Structures are given as structure tokens and as C-alpha cells.
GROMACS .gro file of C-alpha atoms in nm:
model
  283
    1UNK     CA    1  13.799  11.502  11.334
    2UNK     CA    2  13.575  11.251  11.148
    3UNK     CA    3  13.260  11.373  10.975
    4UNK     CA    4  13.048  11.116  11.160
    5UNK     CA    5  13.103  10.924  11.485
    6UNK     CA    6  13.200  10.560  11.454
    7UNK     CA    7  12.865  10.447  11.598
    8UNK     CA    8  12.701  10.584  11.281
    9UNK     CA    9  12.971  10.542  11.018
   10UNK     CA   10  13.055  10.176  11.079
   11UNK     CA   11  12.701  10.029  11.068
   12UNK     CA   12  12.621  10.257  10.776
   13UNK     CA   13  12.919  10.130  10.580
   14UNK     CA   14  12.850   9.764  10.667
   15UNK     CA   15  12.503   9.783  10.514
   16UNK     CA   16  12.621  10.001  10.227
   17UNK     CA   17  12.899   9.758  10.136
   18UNK     CA   18  12.653   9.466  10.142
   19UNK     CA   19  12.446   9.639   9.872
   20UNK     CA   20  12.739   9.708   9.642
   21UNK     CA   21  12.794   9.474   9.347
   22UNK     CA   22  13.109   9.264   9.337
   23UNK     CA   23  13.382   9.446   9.145
   24UNK     CA   24  13.727   9.333   9.040
   25UNK     CA   25  14.032   9.496   9.194
   26UNK     CA   26  14.158   9.586   8.845
   27UNK     CA   27  13.949   9.734   8.566
   28UNK     CA   28  13.889   9.459   8.311
   29UNK     CA   29  13.897   9.558   7.944
   30UNK     CA   30  14.036   9.907   7.998
   31UNK     CA   31  14.071  10.082   7.660
   32UNK     CA   32  14.429  10.182   7.738
   33UNK     CA   33  14.524   9.837   7.863
   34UNK     CA   34  14.642   9.967   8.202
   35UNK     CA   35  14.626   9.769   8.524
   36UNK     CA   36  14.583  10.040   8.784
   37UNK     CA   37  14.406   9.929   9.100
   38UNK     CA   38  14.053  10.054   9.151
   39UNK     CA   39  14.002  10.301   9.436
   40UNK     CA   40  13.839  10.111   9.727
   41UNK     CA   41  13.471  10.180   9.776
   42UNK     CA   42  13.528  10.252  10.146
   43UNK     CA   43  13.763  10.538  10.059
   44UNK     CA   44  13.515  10.693   9.816
   45UNK     CA   45  13.230  10.640  10.062
   46UNK     CA   46  13.409  10.835  10.333
   47UNK     CA   47  13.461  11.124  10.090
   48UNK     CA   48  13.092  11.116   9.996
   49UNK     CA   49  12.991  11.131  10.363
   50UNK     CA   50  13.230  11.421  10.409
   51UNK     CA   51  13.067  11.603  10.117
   52UNK     CA   52  12.720  11.537  10.261
   53UNK     CA   53  12.803  11.665  10.608
   54UNK     CA   54  13.004  11.973  10.516
   55UNK     CA   55  12.860  12.049  10.174
   56UNK     CA   56  13.206  12.115  10.030
   57UNK     CA   57  13.295  12.076   9.664
   58UNK     CA   58  13.465  11.759   9.554
   59UNK     CA   59  13.780  11.948   9.461
   60UNK     CA   60  13.815  12.063   9.821
   61UNK     CA   61  13.767  11.723   9.983
   62UNK     CA   62  13.967  11.524   9.727
   63UNK     CA   63  14.289  11.360   9.844
   64UNK     CA   64  14.589  11.204   9.664
   65UNK     CA   65  14.421  10.865   9.709
   66UNK     CA   66  14.079  10.974   9.578
   67UNK     CA   67  14.031  11.244   9.313
   68UNK     CA   68  13.722  11.453   9.257
   69UNK     CA   69  13.656  11.273   8.927
   70UNK     CA   70  13.654  10.940   9.107
   71UNK     CA   71  13.398  11.071   9.357
   72UNK     CA   72  13.169  11.199   9.082
   73UNK     CA   73  13.202  10.883   8.875
   74UNK     CA   74  13.131  10.651   9.170
   75UNK     CA   75  12.839  10.868   9.282
   76UNK     CA   76  12.672  10.832   8.944
   77UNK     CA   77  12.716  10.455   8.958
   78UNK     CA   78  12.570  10.429   9.308
   79UNK     CA   79  12.280  10.662   9.228
   80UNK     CA   80  12.187  10.458   8.919
   81UNK     CA   81  12.184  10.142   9.133
   82UNK     CA   82  11.954  10.306   9.392
   83UNK     CA   83  12.177  10.202   9.681
   84UNK     CA   84  12.091  10.488   9.918
   85UNK     CA   85  11.717  10.423   9.880
   86UNK     CA   86  11.766  10.053   9.955
   87UNK     CA   87  11.988  10.149  10.249
   88UNK     CA   88  11.713  10.370  10.389
   89UNK     CA   89  11.463  10.084  10.356
   90UNK     CA   90  11.696   9.857  10.556
   91UNK     CA   91  11.734  10.123  10.827
   92UNK     CA   92  11.355  10.158  10.849
   93UNK     CA   93  11.318   9.779  10.877
   94UNK     CA   94  11.574   9.768  11.159
   95UNK     CA   95  11.400  10.055  11.339
   96UNK     CA   96  11.062   9.885  11.301
   97UNK     CA   97  11.190   9.556  11.442
   98UNK     CA   98  11.375   9.710  11.737
   99UNK     CA   99  11.163  10.013  11.827
  100UNK     CA  100  10.852  10.007  11.610
  101UNK     CA  101  10.730  10.260  11.356
  102UNK     CA  102  10.424  10.458  11.464
  103UNK     CA  103  10.238  10.472  11.133
  104UNK     CA  104   9.903  10.569  11.278
  105UNK     CA  105   9.998  10.936  11.262
  106UNK     CA  106  10.187  11.050  10.951
  107UNK     CA  107  10.288  11.411  10.885
  108UNK     CA  108  10.384  11.545  10.542
  109UNK     CA  109  10.539  11.879  10.454
  110UNK     CA  110  10.779  12.038  10.207
  111UNK     CA  111  11.104  12.229  10.260
  112UNK     CA  112  11.279  12.467  10.019
  113UNK     CA  113  11.660  12.489  10.010
  114UNK     CA  114  11.913  12.652   9.780
  115UNK     CA  115  12.026  12.500   9.449
  116UNK     CA  116  12.261  12.762   9.300
  117UNK     CA  117  12.385  12.537   9.019
  118UNK     CA  118  12.037  12.459   8.885
  119UNK     CA  119  11.988  12.114   8.740
  120UNK     CA  120  11.712  11.860   8.693
  121UNK     CA  121  11.559  11.910   9.038
  122UNK     CA  122  11.584  12.291   9.059
  123UNK     CA  123  11.333  12.569   8.999
  124UNK     CA  124  11.267  12.935   9.073
  125UNK     CA  125  11.234  12.975   9.447
  126UNK     CA  126  10.933  13.183   9.560
  127UNK     CA  127  11.106  13.266   9.890
  128UNK     CA  128  11.452  13.356   9.757
  129UNK     CA  129  11.390  13.628   9.496
  130UNK     CA  130  11.348  13.379   9.213
  131UNK     CA  131  11.685  13.213   9.257
  132UNK     CA  132  11.726  12.844   9.185
  133UNK     CA  133  11.601  12.626   9.468
  134UNK     CA  134  11.520  12.265   9.557
  135UNK     CA  135  11.203  12.143   9.726
  136UNK     CA  136  11.188  11.814   9.913
  137UNK     CA  137  10.858  11.672  10.032
  138UNK     CA  138  10.897  11.429  10.322
  139UNK     CA  139  10.658  11.201  10.510
  140UNK     CA  140  10.736  11.106  10.871
  141UNK     CA  141  10.581  10.885  11.134
  142UNK     CA  142  10.455  11.010  11.470
  143UNK     CA  143  10.810  11.033  11.611
  144UNK     CA  144  10.964  11.200  11.307
  145UNK     CA  145  11.130  10.902  11.137
  146UNK     CA  146  11.155  10.989  10.764
  147UNK     CA  147  10.953  10.741  10.560
  148UNK     CA  148  10.956  10.873  10.203
  149UNK     CA  149  11.108  11.169  10.018
  150UNK     CA  150  11.025  11.332   9.685
  151UNK     CA  151  11.242  11.605   9.530
  152UNK     CA  152  11.123  11.866   9.280
  153UNK     CA  153  11.190  12.226   9.186
  154UNK     CA  154  11.127  12.499   9.440
  155UNK     CA  155  10.848  12.640   9.221
  156UNK     CA  156  10.633  12.329   9.274
  157UNK     CA  157  10.346  12.356   9.522
  158UNK     CA  158  10.328  12.117   9.816
  159UNK     CA  159   9.981  11.987   9.735
  160UNK     CA  160  10.061  11.803   9.404
  161UNK     CA  161  10.350  11.625   9.578
  162UNK     CA  162  10.130  11.476   9.851
  163UNK     CA  163  10.038  11.163   9.655
  164UNK     CA  164  10.394  11.104   9.537
  165UNK     CA  165  10.526  11.143   9.892
  166UNK     CA  166  10.276  10.895  10.037
  167UNK     CA  167  10.358  10.650   9.756
  168UNK     CA  168  10.730  10.686   9.834
  169UNK     CA  169  10.661  10.619  10.203
  170UNK     CA  170  10.456  10.310  10.119
  171UNK     CA  171  10.732  10.186   9.890
  172UNK     CA  172  10.989  10.215  10.169
  173UNK     CA  173  10.791  10.060  10.456
  174UNK     CA  174  10.551   9.834  10.269
  175UNK     CA  175  10.175   9.848  10.316
  176UNK     CA  176  10.052  10.127  10.542
  177UNK     CA  177   9.789  10.041  10.806
  178UNK     CA  178   9.422  10.084  10.724
  179UNK     CA  179   9.373  10.362  10.979
  180UNK     CA  180   9.617  10.644  10.909
  181UNK     CA  181   9.572  11.007  11.007
  182UNK     CA  182   9.771  11.246  10.786
  183UNK     CA  183   9.870  11.577  10.946
  184UNK     CA  184   9.914  11.864  10.700
  185UNK     CA  185   9.956  12.240  10.701
  186UNK     CA  186   9.736  12.500  10.533
  187UNK     CA  187   9.894  12.451  10.192
  188UNK     CA  188   9.715  12.118  10.157
  189UNK     CA  189   9.372  12.257  10.239
  190UNK     CA  190   9.220  12.213   9.892
  191UNK     CA  191   8.973  11.980   9.724
  192UNK     CA  192   9.236  11.768   9.545
  193UNK     CA  193   9.429  11.689   9.861
  194UNK     CA  194   9.115  11.600  10.054
  195UNK     CA  195   8.993  11.382   9.768
  196UNK     CA  196   9.328  11.201   9.755
  197UNK     CA  197   9.322  11.132  10.129
  198UNK     CA  198   8.966  11.003  10.102
  199UNK     CA  199   9.056  10.782   9.806
  200UNK     CA  200   9.337  10.621  10.004
  201UNK     CA  201   9.099  10.557  10.293
  202UNK     CA  202   9.289  10.780  10.535
  203UNK     CA  203   9.178  11.065  10.756
  204UNK     CA  204   9.341  11.407  10.756
  205UNK     CA  205   9.399  11.687  11.003
  206UNK     CA  206   9.465  11.999  10.797
  207UNK     CA  207   9.538  12.339  10.946
  208UNK     CA  208   9.271  12.593  10.862
  209UNK     CA  209   9.346  12.911  10.675
  210UNK     CA  210   9.297  13.230  10.867
  211UNK     CA  211   9.342  13.064  11.205
  212UNK     CA  212   9.707  13.104  11.311
  213UNK     CA  213   9.823  12.856  11.572
  214UNK     CA  214  10.163  12.750  11.705
  215UNK     CA  215  10.312  12.444  11.542
  216UNK     CA  216  10.306  12.260  11.876
  217UNK     CA  217   9.924  12.271  11.871
  218UNK     CA  218   9.903  11.984  11.621
  219UNK     CA  219  10.080  11.656  11.543
  220UNK     CA  220  10.260  11.815  11.248
  221UNK     CA  221  10.569  11.922  11.441
  222UNK     CA  222  10.767  11.592  11.390
  223UNK     CA  223  10.810  11.655  11.017
  224UNK     CA  224  10.926  12.011  11.083
  225UNK     CA  225  11.184  11.880  11.326
  226UNK     CA  226  11.296  11.616  11.075
  227UNK     CA  227  11.344  11.885  10.809
  228UNK     CA  228  11.560  12.082  11.051
  229UNK     CA  229  11.769  11.769  11.119
  230UNK     CA  230  11.817  11.710  10.748
  231UNK     CA  231  11.910  12.075  10.695
  232UNK     CA  232  12.200  12.011  10.929
  233UNK     CA  233  12.377  11.846  10.636
  234UNK     CA  234  12.552  12.102  10.419
  235UNK     CA  235  12.487  11.923  10.089
  236UNK     CA  236  12.110  11.954  10.149
  237UNK     CA  237  12.115  12.316  10.261
  238UNK     CA  238  12.296  12.423   9.946
  239UNK     CA  239  12.271  12.150   9.685
  240UNK     CA  240  12.511  12.200   9.393
  241UNK     CA  241  12.427  11.872   9.219
  242UNK     CA  242  12.267  11.893   8.875
  243UNK     CA  243  12.193  11.523   8.829
  244UNK     CA  244  11.852  11.435   8.973
  245UNK     CA  245  11.956  11.084   9.073
  246UNK     CA  246  12.253  11.214   9.269
  247UNK     CA  247  12.025  11.462   9.447
  248UNK     CA  248  11.796  11.176   9.554
  249UNK     CA  249  12.101  10.973   9.657
  250UNK     CA  250  12.205  11.241   9.904
  251UNK     CA  251  11.849  11.290  10.029
  252UNK     CA  252  11.802  10.924  10.114
  253UNK     CA  253  12.152  10.898  10.260
  254UNK     CA  254  12.070  11.186  10.496
  255UNK     CA  255  11.735  11.022  10.579
  256UNK     CA  256  11.922  10.700  10.664
  257UNK     CA  257  12.149  10.887  10.904
  258UNK     CA  258  11.850  11.053  11.071
  259UNK     CA  259  11.687  10.711  11.112
  260UNK     CA  260  12.003  10.559  11.259
  261UNK     CA  261  12.041  10.845  11.507
  262UNK     CA  262  11.682  10.800  11.623
  263UNK     CA  263  11.731  10.423  11.647
  264UNK     CA  264  12.035  10.465  11.872
  265UNK     CA  265  11.859  10.729  12.082
  266UNK     CA  266  11.542  10.523  12.130
  267UNK     CA  267  11.740  10.205  12.200
  268UNK     CA  268  11.905  10.368  12.502
  269UNK     CA  269  11.576  10.358  12.693
  270UNK     CA  270  11.424  10.046  12.533
  271UNK     CA  271  11.719   9.811  12.586
  272UNK     CA  272  11.860   9.852  12.935
  273UNK     CA  273  11.977   9.580  13.165
  274UNK     CA  274  11.776   9.524  13.485
  275UNK     CA  275  12.054   9.534  13.737
  276UNK     CA  276  12.344   9.773  13.760
  277UNK     CA  277  12.694   9.656  13.845
  278UNK     CA  278  12.772   9.713  14.210
  279UNK     CA  279  13.107   9.855  14.310
  280UNK     CA  280  13.313   9.646  14.545
  281UNK     CA  281  13.566   9.792  14.779
  282UNK     CA  282  13.907   9.631  14.749
  283UNK     CA  283  14.035   9.486  15.070
   0.00000   0.00000   0.00000
């Protein structure tokens, strides 16, 4: 059974392949002088998607046609080139043209997951007995489309990541509208966060401390739902990557898949034909 349905995998690969640089079939200037064919990018890409969905180690998903070393080596190349971030920007542009991003209401929140191998984006988790953890801060529009993502150690507070997350969202979608209302939880209820929102010219709806309320009572629930969607990918729930660029590669690849799923779901109701085919009885 494939890791992703064809309606997601094929358009994802088409855009991904368009961003890849042109490479020769044989490695030119190999130090050993060999002429072994390079593993196709499509083959490695399918293994990377498999690792993202299931969260398995590369040794477990490797095949005779694609070794674990090849997966790691190609991942480092793609992460240095920033392909997944550019892919996410293309998915956001397609969603904006076909459905339309609702940037008037933006919600921001952080999510802590496991990072047992440590690494550049890991820190002591305050909710997991001090074990190594990863925090991702995400900004979403009013429907929950992920706009920008910032990754740090689990010991980082949500409030200092607010400015970086909004900058990442603006980098992905371009200029934000002049009137933006940012929906935040109680962790952002401090002077620095309010001053940052005022400096950007936005308004903020921040949950008050000491007043418990269900999450459905505010417009903050889309980002919580988006975090739960992204936690459906095994590589994000338990990230074993130590390279910070590779961690961001997987985060933006998962955000691209979430955006594509929402695009397909919204397009079902936005693009319907007027008339339905009528059945004719054969005579």
C-alpha cells in the first residue's frame, strides 16, 4: 500500500522535480573513476515520503535500489537547497489562486514533540521529564492552512518565537494585509508579545490567564487542528534527525501535504459543474 494516495503524490512530485537542479545521469569527476548510474530522484523521493509518513529509520525503508546512505546524502542536498520551503510557497500560491487564503484572522501556537536523538533543534522538554524534545511554532490562516513554521528546542517559550513565526509566514505568502487579527493562547499574554503585535500594526486576541475556556470559544482552534494533522506524520511525532536543515525540510514537506489536502477538499465544493449527467434507459 503506498504511503500517500496518487492524488497527493503525483502533483507533489511534479512540483518537487521542477525545483530540482539538472543533474547528470553519471557522476562526473568521481574520485574512483567509476561510471555507476545515479539513483533517480523519484526513487529517493518516494523513500523520503515513506520516512515522513511512517517515521521509520532509513535502514528499515531502504531497498536494493536505494540505500540508507543515498537517502541521507540526498536529503542533505535538498535541505541545503531549501526545496521543501519553496515547494510549500508554491502550494500556498496555488491555494490562494484557487480557493483564497483568509489572512484576516491568523492563529499562532507551538507544539512539542519528541526528539530522542537530540541535535541542533532539540532541547529539554518541560512536559516529558526533561527528555530531548522539538518545538515547532506554526502560523495558520482562518481555515488552518499552515503559513510559516519555526523550529527550536522544546525548552524555548512560545512568546519569543512569535515574531519569527510571523516573519516566516510573511516570507511564504508575501505581504500580509494591513488589518490582521492574531489569535493567541495565554502563553503570549505578556508585554513583549503585545508590543510586537502593536509594532506590526496588527490586533491581537489573547486568552486571559485565570479564565479557563474551551478552545472552541475563540478563533485559535484552526492552529490546534493543524498541529494535530501534522502530528499524523511519524517523522514529526518522533523526530530522530540531528541536522537542523533536515528537520525544517520535513516540517515544510508535511506543511505542503496539509495544504494540498485542504486544497483538494475545498475544491470539491468550489469547483462543481452546474448540471449532472442524466441516466438514459437503453431501449
